[in-house]
Coordinates of C-alpha atoms in Angstrom, one line a residue:
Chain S
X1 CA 0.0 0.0 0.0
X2 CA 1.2 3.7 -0.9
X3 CA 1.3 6.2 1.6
X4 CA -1.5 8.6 1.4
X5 CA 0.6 12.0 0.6
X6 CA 3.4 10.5 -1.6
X7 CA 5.0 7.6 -3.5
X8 CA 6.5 5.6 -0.4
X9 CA 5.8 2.5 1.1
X10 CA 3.1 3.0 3.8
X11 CA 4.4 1.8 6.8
X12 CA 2.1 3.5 9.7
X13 CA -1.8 2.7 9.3
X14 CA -3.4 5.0 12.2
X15 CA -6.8 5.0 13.2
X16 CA -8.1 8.6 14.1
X17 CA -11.3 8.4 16.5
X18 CA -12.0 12.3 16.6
X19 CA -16.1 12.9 15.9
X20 CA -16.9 9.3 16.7
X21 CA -16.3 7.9 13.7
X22 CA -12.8 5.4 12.9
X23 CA -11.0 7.3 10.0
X24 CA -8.2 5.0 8.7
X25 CA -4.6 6.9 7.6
X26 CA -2.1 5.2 5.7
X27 CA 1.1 6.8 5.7
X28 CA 4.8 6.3 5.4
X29 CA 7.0 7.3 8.2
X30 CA 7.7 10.6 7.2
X31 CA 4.3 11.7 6.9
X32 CA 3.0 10.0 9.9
X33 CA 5.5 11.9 12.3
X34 CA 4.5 15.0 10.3
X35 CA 0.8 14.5 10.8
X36 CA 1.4 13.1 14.4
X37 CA 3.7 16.1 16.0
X38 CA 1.4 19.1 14.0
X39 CA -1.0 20.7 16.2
X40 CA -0.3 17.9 19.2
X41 CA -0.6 20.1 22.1
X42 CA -4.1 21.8 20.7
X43 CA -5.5 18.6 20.0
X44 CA -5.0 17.5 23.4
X45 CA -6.5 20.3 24.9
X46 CA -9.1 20.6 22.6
X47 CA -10.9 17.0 22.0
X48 CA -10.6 15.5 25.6
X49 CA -8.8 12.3 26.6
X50 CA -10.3 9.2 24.1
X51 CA -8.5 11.7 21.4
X52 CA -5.6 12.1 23.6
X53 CA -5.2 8.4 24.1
X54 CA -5.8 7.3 20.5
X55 CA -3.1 10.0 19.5
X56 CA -0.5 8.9 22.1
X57 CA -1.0 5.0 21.3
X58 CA -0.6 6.3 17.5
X59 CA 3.0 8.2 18.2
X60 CA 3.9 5.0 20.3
X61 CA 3.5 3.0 17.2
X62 CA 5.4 5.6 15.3
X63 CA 8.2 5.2 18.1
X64 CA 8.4 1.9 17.5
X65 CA 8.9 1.9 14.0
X66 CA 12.0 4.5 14.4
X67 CA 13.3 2.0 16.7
X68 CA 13.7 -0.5 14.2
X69 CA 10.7 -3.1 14.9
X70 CA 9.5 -4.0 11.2
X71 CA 5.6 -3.6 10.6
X72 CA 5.3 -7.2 10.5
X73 CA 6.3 -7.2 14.1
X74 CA 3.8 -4.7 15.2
X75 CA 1.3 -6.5 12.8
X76 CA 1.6 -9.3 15.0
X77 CA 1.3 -7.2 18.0
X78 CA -2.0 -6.2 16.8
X79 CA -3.3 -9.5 16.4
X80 CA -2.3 -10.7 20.2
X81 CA -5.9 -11.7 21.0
X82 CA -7.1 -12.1 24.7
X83 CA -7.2 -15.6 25.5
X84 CA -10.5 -14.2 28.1
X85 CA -12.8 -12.1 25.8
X86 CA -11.1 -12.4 22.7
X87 CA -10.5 -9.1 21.9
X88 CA -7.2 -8.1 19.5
X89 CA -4.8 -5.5 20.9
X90 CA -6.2 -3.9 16.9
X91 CA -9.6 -3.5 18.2
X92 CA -8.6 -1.8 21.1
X93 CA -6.4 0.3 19.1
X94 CA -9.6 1.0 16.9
X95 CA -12.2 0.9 19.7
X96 CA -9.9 2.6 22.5
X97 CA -12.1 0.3 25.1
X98 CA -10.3 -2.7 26.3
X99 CA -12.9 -5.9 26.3
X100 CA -12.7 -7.1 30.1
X101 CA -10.3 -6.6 33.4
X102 CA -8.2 -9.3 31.9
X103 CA -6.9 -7.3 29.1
X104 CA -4.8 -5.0 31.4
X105 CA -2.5 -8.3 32.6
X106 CA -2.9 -9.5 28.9
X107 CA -1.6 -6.4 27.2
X108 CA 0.3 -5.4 29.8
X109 CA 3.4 -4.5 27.8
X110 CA 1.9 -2.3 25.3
X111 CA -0.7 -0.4 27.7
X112 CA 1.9 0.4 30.6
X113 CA 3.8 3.3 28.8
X114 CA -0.2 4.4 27.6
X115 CA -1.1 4.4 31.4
X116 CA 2.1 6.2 32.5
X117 CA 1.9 9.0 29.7
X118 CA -1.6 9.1 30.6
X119 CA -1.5 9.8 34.5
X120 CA 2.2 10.4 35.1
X121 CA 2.1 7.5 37.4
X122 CA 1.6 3.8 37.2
X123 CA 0.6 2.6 40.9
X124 CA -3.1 3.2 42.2
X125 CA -3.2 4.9 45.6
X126 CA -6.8 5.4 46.4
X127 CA -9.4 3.6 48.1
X128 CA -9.5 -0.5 48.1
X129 CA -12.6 -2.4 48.0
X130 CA -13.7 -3.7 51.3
X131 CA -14.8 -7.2 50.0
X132 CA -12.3 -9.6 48.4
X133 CA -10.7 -9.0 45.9
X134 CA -8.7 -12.5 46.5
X135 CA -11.1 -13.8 43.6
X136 CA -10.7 -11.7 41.1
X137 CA -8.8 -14.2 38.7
X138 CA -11.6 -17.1 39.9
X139 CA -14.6 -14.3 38.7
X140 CA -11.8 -13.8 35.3
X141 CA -11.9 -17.1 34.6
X142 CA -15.9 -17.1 34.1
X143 CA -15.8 -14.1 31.5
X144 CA -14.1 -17.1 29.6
X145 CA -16.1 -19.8 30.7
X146 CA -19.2 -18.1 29.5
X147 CA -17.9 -17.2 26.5
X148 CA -16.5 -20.6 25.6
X149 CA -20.2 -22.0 26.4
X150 CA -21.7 -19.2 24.2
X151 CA -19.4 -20.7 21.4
X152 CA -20.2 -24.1 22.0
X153 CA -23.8 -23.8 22.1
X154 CA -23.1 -22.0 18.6
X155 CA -21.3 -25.1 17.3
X156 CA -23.8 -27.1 18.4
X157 CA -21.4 -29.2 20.6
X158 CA -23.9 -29.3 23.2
X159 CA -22.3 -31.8 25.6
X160 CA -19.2 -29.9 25.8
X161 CA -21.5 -26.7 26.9
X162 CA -23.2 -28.2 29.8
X163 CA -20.0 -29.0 30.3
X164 CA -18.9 -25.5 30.9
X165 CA -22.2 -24.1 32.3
X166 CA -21.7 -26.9 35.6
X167 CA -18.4 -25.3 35.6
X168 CA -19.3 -21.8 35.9
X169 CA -21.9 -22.8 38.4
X170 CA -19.6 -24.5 40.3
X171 CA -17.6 -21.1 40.3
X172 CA -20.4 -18.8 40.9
X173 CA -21.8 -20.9 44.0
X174 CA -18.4 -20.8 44.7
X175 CA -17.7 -16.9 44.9
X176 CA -21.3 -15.7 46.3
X177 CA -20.6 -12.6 48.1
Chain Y
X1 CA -42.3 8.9 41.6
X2 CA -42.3 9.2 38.1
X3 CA -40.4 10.5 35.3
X4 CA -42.9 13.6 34.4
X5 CA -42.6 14.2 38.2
X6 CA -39.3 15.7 37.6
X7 CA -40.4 18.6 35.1
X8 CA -41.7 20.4 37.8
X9 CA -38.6 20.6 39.7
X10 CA -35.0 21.9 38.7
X11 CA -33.0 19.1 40.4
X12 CA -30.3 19.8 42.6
X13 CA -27.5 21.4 40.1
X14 CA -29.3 24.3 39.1
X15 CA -30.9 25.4 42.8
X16 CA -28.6 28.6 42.4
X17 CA -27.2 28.0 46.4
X18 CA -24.0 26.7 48.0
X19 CA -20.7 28.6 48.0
X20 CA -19.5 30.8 45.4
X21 CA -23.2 30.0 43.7
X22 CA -22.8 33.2 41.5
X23 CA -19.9 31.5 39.4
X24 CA -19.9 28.4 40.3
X25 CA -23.3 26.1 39.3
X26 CA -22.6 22.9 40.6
X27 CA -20.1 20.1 41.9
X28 CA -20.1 16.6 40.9
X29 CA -17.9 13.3 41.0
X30 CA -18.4 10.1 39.4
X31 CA -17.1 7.3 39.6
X32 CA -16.7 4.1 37.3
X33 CA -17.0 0.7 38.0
X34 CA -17.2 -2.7 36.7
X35 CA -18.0 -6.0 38.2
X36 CA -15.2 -9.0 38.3
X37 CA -17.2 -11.5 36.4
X38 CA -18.5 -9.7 33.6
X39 CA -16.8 -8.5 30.1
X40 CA -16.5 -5.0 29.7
X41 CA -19.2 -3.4 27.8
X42 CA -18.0 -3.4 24.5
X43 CA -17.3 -7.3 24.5
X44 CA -20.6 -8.4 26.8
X45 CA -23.2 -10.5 25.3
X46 CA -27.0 -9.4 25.5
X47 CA -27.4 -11.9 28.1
X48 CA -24.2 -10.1 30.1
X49 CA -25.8 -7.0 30.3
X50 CA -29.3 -8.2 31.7
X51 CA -26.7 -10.4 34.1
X52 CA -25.0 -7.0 35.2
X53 CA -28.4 -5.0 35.6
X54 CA -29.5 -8.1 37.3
X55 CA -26.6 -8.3 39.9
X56 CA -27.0 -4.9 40.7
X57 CA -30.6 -5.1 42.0
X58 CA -29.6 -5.6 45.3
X59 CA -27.2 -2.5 45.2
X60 CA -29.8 -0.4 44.2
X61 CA -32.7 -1.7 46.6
X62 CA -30.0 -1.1 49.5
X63 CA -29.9 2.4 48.0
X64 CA -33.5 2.8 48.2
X65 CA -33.8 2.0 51.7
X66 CA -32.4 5.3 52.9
X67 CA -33.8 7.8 49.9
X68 CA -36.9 8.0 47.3
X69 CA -35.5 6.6 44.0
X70 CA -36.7 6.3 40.3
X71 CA -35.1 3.3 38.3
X72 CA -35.6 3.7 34.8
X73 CA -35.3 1.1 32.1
X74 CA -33.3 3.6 29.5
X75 CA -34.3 0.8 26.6
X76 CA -38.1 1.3 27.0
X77 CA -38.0 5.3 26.6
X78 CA -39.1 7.5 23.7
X79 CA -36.1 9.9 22.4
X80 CA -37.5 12.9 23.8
X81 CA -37.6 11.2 27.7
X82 CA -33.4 9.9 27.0
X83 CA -32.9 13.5 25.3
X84 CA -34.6 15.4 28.7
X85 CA -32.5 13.3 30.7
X86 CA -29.7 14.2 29.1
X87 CA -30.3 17.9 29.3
X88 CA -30.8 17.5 33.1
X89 CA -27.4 15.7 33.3
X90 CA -28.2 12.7 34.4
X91 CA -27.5 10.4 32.3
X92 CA -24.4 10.8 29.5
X93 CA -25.4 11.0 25.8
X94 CA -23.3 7.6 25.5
X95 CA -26.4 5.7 27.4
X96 CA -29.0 7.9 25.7
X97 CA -27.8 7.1 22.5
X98 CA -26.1 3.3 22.8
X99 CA -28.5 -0.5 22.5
X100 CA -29.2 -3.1 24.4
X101 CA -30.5 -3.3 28.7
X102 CA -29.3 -0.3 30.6
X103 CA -30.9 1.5 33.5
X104 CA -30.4 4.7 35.3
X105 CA -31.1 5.3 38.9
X106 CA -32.2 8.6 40.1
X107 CA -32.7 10.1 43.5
X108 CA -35.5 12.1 44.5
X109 CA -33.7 15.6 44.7
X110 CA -31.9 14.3 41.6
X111 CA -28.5 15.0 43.4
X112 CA -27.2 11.5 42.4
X113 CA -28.1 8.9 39.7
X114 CA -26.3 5.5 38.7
X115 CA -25.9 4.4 35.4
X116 CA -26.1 0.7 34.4
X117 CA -24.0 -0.7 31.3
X118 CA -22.8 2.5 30.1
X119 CA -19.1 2.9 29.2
X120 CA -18.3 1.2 32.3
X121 CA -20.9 -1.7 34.2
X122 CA -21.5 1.0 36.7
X123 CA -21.3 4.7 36.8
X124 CA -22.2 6.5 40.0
X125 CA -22.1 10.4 39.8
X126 CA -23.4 12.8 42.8
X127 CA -23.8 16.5 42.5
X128 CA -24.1 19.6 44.9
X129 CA -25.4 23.0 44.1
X130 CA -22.5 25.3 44.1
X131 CA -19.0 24.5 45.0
X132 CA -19.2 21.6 47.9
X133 CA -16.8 18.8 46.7
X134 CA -16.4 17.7 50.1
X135 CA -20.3 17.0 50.5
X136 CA -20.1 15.2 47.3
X137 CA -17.1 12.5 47.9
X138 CA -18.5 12.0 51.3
X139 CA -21.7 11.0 49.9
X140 CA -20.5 8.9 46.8
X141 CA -18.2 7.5 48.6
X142 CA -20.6 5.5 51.2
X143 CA -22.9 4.8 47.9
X144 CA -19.9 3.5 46.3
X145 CA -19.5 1.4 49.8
X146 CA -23.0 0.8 50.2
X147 CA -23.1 -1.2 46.0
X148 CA -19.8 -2.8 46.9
X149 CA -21.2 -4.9 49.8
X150 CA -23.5 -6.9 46.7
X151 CA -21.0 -7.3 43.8
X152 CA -17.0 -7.7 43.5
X153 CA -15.4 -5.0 41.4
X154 CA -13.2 -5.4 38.7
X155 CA -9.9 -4.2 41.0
X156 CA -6.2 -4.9 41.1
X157 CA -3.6 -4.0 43.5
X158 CA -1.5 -2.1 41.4
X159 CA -4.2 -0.4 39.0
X160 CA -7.2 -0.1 41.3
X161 CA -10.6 -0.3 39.6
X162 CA -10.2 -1.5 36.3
X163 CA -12.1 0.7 33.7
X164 CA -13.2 -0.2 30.0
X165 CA -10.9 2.7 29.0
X166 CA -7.5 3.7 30.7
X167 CA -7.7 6.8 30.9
X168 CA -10.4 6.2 33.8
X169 CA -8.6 3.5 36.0
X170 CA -7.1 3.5 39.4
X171 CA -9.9 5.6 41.2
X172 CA -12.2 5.6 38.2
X173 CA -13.0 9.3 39.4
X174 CA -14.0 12.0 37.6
X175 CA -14.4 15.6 39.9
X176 CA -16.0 18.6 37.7
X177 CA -16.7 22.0 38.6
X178 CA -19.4 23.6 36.5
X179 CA -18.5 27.8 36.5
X180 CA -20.2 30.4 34.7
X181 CA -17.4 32.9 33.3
X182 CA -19.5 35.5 31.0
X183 CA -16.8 38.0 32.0
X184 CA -13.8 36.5 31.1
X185 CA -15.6 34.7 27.5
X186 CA -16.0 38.4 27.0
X187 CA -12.6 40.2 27.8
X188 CA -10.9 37.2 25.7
X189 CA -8.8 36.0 28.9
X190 CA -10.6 32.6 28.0
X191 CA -8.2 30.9 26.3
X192 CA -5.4 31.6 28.7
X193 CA -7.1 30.5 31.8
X194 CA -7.7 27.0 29.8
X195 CA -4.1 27.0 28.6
X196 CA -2.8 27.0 32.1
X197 CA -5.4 24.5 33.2
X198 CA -4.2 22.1 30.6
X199 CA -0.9 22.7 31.6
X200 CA -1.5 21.0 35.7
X201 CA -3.4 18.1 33.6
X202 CA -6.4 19.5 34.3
X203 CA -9.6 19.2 31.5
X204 CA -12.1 21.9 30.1
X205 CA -15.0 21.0 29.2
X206 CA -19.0 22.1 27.8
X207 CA -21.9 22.0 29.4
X208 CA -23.0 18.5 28.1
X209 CA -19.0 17.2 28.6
X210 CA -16.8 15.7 26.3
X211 CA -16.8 17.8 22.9
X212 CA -19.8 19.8 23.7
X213 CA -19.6 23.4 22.5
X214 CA -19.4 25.9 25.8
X215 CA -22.8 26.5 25.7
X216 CA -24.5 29.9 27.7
X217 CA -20.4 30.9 29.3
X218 CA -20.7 27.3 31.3
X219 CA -17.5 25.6 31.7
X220 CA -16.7 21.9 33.5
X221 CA -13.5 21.7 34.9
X222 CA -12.6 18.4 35.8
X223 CA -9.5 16.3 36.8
X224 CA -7.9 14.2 33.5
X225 CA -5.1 12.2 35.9
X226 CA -7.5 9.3 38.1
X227 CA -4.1 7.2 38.8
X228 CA -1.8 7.5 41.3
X229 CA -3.4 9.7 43.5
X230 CA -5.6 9.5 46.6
X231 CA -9.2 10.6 45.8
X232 CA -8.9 13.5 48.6
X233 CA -5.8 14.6 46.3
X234 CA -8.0 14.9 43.2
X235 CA -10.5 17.1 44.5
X236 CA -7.9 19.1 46.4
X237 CA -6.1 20.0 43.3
X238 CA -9.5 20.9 41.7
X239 CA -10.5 22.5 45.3
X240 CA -7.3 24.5 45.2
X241 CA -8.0 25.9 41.2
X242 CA -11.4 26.6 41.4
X243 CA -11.0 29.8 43.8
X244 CA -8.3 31.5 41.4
X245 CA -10.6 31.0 38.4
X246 CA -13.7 32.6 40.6
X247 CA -11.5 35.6 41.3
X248 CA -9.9 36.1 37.2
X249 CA -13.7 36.3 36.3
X250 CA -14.7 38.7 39.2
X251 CA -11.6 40.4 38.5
X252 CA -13.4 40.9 34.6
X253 CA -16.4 41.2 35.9
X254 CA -14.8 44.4 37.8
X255 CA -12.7 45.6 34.9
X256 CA -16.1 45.6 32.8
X257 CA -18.4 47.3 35.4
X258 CA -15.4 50.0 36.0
X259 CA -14.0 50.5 32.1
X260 CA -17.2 49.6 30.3
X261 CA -19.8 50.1 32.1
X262 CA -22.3 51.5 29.5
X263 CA -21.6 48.6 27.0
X264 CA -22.1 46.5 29.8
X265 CA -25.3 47.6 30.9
X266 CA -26.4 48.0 27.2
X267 CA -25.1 44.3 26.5
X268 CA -27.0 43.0 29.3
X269 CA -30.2 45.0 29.0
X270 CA -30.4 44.3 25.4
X271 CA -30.0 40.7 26.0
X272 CA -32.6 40.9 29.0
X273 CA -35.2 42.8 26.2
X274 CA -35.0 40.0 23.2
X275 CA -35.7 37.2 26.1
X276 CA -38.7 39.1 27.2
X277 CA -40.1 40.0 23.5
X278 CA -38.9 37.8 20.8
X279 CA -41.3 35.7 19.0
X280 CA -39.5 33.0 17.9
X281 CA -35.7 32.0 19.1
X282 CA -33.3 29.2 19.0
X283 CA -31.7 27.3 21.4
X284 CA -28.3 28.6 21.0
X285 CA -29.1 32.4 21.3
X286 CA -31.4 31.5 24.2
X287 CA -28.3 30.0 26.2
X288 CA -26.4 32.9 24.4
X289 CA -28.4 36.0 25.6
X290 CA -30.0 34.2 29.1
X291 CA -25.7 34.1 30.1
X292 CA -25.4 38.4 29.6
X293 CA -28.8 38.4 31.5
X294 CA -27.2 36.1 34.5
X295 CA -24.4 38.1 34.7
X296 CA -26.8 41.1 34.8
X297 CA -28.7 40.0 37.8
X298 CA -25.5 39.0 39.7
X299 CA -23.8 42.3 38.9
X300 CA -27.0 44.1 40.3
X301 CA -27.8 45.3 36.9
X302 CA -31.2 43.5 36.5
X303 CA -32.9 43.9 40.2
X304 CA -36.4 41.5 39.4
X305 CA -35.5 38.2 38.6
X306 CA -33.5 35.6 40.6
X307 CA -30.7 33.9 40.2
X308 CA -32.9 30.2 40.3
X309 CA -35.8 31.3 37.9
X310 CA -32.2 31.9 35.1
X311 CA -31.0 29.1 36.0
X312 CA -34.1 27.1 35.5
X313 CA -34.5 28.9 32.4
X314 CA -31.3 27.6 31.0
X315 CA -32.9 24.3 31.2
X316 CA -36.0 24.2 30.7
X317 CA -35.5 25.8 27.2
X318 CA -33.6 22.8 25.9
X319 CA -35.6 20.9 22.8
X320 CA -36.7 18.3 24.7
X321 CA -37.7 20.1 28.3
X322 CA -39.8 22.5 25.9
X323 CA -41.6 19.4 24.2
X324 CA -42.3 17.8 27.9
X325 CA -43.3 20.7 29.2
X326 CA -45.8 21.7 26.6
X327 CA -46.9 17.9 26.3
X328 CA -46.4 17.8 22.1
X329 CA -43.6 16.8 20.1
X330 CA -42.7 19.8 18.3
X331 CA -39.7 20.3 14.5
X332 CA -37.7 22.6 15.1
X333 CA -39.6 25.5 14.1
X334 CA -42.7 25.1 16.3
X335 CA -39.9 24.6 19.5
X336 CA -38.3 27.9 18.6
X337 CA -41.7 29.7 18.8
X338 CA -42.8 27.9 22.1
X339 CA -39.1 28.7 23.1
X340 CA -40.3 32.1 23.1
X341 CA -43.4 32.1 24.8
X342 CA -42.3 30.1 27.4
X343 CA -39.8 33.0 27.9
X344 CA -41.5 35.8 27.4
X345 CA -44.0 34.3 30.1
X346 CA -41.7 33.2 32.9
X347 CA -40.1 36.9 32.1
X348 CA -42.8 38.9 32.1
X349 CA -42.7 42.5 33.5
X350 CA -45.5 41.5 35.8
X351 CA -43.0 39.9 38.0
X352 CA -41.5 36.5 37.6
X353 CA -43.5 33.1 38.0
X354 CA -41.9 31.7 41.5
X355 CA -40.6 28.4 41.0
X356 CA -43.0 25.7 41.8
X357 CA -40.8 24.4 44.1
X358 CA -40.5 27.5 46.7

């Protein structure tokens, strides 16, 4: 694919979410860093934080190209799925919502610079819940139960869903607060 | 209590009392939450989201022990009930406008509401007339306590409450400040008060939030950083701001009654004369011309109408509080004539119509 202002290669495909609706750039480096550093600072300030973030995940990307890592790479990056929802780091990219509390251990990698350019910090020091949280990855683990079930019931493979759905039970029984 | 019951009243945020209630309209925090078990909303199934509103039940009928509440099914309404809740801020456009089951909550005195399966499973917000941030956290924090003892929240030592977007985790809080600056929208000193807000990460915002035009002078200032920091730390930085905003727009507020005090009068008695005489007006120069009238009556220019009659005004000529209040769906043309007789009576020379409420 050609970049969208000249003749190159295009190496840096960013998703703009300003106005609500996904507008898809393809660019080569040059232009991309052109288009991402022009008019940061007002954008910022002007089109609150979803803008903010999809800009800052977009110069990351461009960051990561000057450091050498090959489009495939980041390609691949993209398409790390999590293995609890299902959702690609691409959508999130695309979406800027994350698809379930797993996602922050899951993409861990690529959203802790995100987090620390966002709030300038990286550990929480509010309040705690009072209950227990000791079974958080137990109450995880049945965002993917139910979702396998959903898919089974789907394929028709009903033996392997009731299956699943004694399993969750189990697990919700289990975890009653 | 039912959702017509709530055109007679103003709700909380626009009572016109509270500290600093000349500039500053209201307070209000939110908070967003998700439960442990559940996707995030842009992954959860149908079936998820009538799980969530389901698991919540209990939350909410604890809630309802201690006040009067109205729990709305948000699916069920016509666009012009989602559009006047939107106008009276309690719910976001996002649950107006989005599919599937999702609720809001609403106390009596509408100074709290709780939003099912929006951005975020849950999203409590409280607000105070004037500037009381205090009185707010204290509140939505023991709500906040009071729906925890039901559910588990998504939450993890290191990140806190886990949002659908990062830009909201950690405390998941959002503190705004809504302030009326006529004065400074006017002297052009706008622009650098937001410049140096931006600059201590702090947002600006419309009157409807994200991407809404500054509607009638009203500006949201709200905190953008949620991790990291204690939730008293939040609202102290916003605490701490909001005072030296309040005294650059009586400082224009001064610098117009001392330097231009003919234009001013002429501004706001001009904009006091179209409300009370035109026959057909839009929204925009309704919000437009009701702000120079506000700052009228608070700079003792306008001496027969009250601060909580403008303020009501502000609302209830919105598209969709006209077409509740006059009982018809109206196009846009037949609102902006009704916009203007609903003005020009609740303006009338004969001495304002006290509000229902007093």
């Amino acid at each position: 694919m050609k970049c969208q202002k000249c003749d190159k290669p295009a190496t840096c495909h960013i998703t703009e979410l300003t106005n609500g609706t996904p507008q898809e750039l393809h660019l080569c480096e040059d232009h991309a860093r052109q288009y991402l550093t022009a008019g940061a600072e007002e954008t910022v300030a002007g089109k609150g934080m979803a803008a903010a973030m999809a800009q800052h995940m977009a110069q990351q990307m461009a960051q990561q190209m000057a450091v050498g890592q090959t489009a495939e790479e980041l390609e691949k990056l993209d398409q790390q799925a999590c293995p609890v929802c299902g959702i690609t780091f691409y959508e999130f990219r695309s979406q800027g919502r994350l698809g379930c509390p797993n996602d922050y251990l899951c993409f861990q990698s690529q959203l802790e610079p995100l987090i620390l350019n966002i709030h300038g910090e990286s550990q929480h020091a509010g309040k705690s819940p009072k209950g227990n949280p000791g079974t958080s990855h137990q109450r995880t683990q049945l965002i993917r139960l139910r979702r396998e079930m959903k898919e089974a019931v789907a394929r028709e493979e009903y033996e392997k869903a009731s299956e699943l759905r004694d399993r969750i039970r189990a697990i919700e029984e289990d975890a009653a607060p | 209590m039912e959702l017509d019951d709530l055109t007679r009243y103003s709700g909380e945020w626009l009572r016109g009392v509270g500290p600093e209630s000349d500039i500053v309209i209201s307070s209000r925090i939110r908070l967003a939450r998700n439960l442990a078990d559940y996707p995030f909303i842009s992954r959860a199934s149908d079936q998820d989201r009538v799980h969530i509103l389901n698991d919540l039940h209990e939350s909410i009928q604890d809630i309802a022990q201690n006040e009067e509440i109205l729990c709305v099914n948000v699916e069920d309404l016509g666009g012009v009930d989602r559009q006047f809740l939107v106008e009276r801020q309690l719910i976001s456009r996002e649950l107006a406008e989005s599919r599937g089951a999702r609720s809001v909550t609403i106390g009596r005195a509408e100074n709290f509401s709780l939003m099912v399966n929006e951005e975020d499973h849950v999203r409590i917000q409280v607000m105070q007339s004037g500037l009381d941030l205090d009185t707010a956290w204290e509140r939505i924090n023991r709500i906040d306590d009071q729906i925890e003892q039901h559910v588990t929240y998504a939450f993890d030592e290191t990140l806190g409450y886990l949002t659908a977007c990062p830009t909201n985790v950690g405390t998941g809080m959002r503190v705004s400040v809504m302030l009326h600056l006529p004065a400074l929208v006017m002297t052009r000193h706008i622009e650098k008060v937001f410049r140096s807000l931006h600059k201590i990460s702090l947002a600006v915002r419309g009157l409807y939030g994200e991407g809404s035009q500054a509607m009638g002078d009203f500006y949201q200032i709200s905190n953008q950083v949620t991790l990291g920091r204690a939730e008293e730390d939040i609202i102290k930085q916003v605490c701490d701001v909001v005072p030296v905003i309040i005294g650059y727009e009586r400082q224009a507020r001064d610098f117009l009654v001392r330097e231009k005090q003919e234009n001013l009068h002429d501004r706001v008695a001009r904009a006091y004369g179209i409300l009370r005489n035109a026959q057909t007006i839009s929204s925009e120069e309704t919000m437009h011309l009701l702000s120079s009238v506000r700052m009228g009556i608070n700079l003792g220019l306008i001496e027969d109408l009250k601060i909580p009659v403008i303020n009501e005004l502000f609302i209830h000529t919105q598209p969709a509080h006209l077409q509740k209040l006059s009982g018809t769906e109206l196009d846009t043309t037949d609102r902006n004539i009704e916009r203007a007789r609903y003005l020009r009576t609740h303006l009338s020379s004969q001495g304002p119509r006290e509000s229902e409420k007093n």
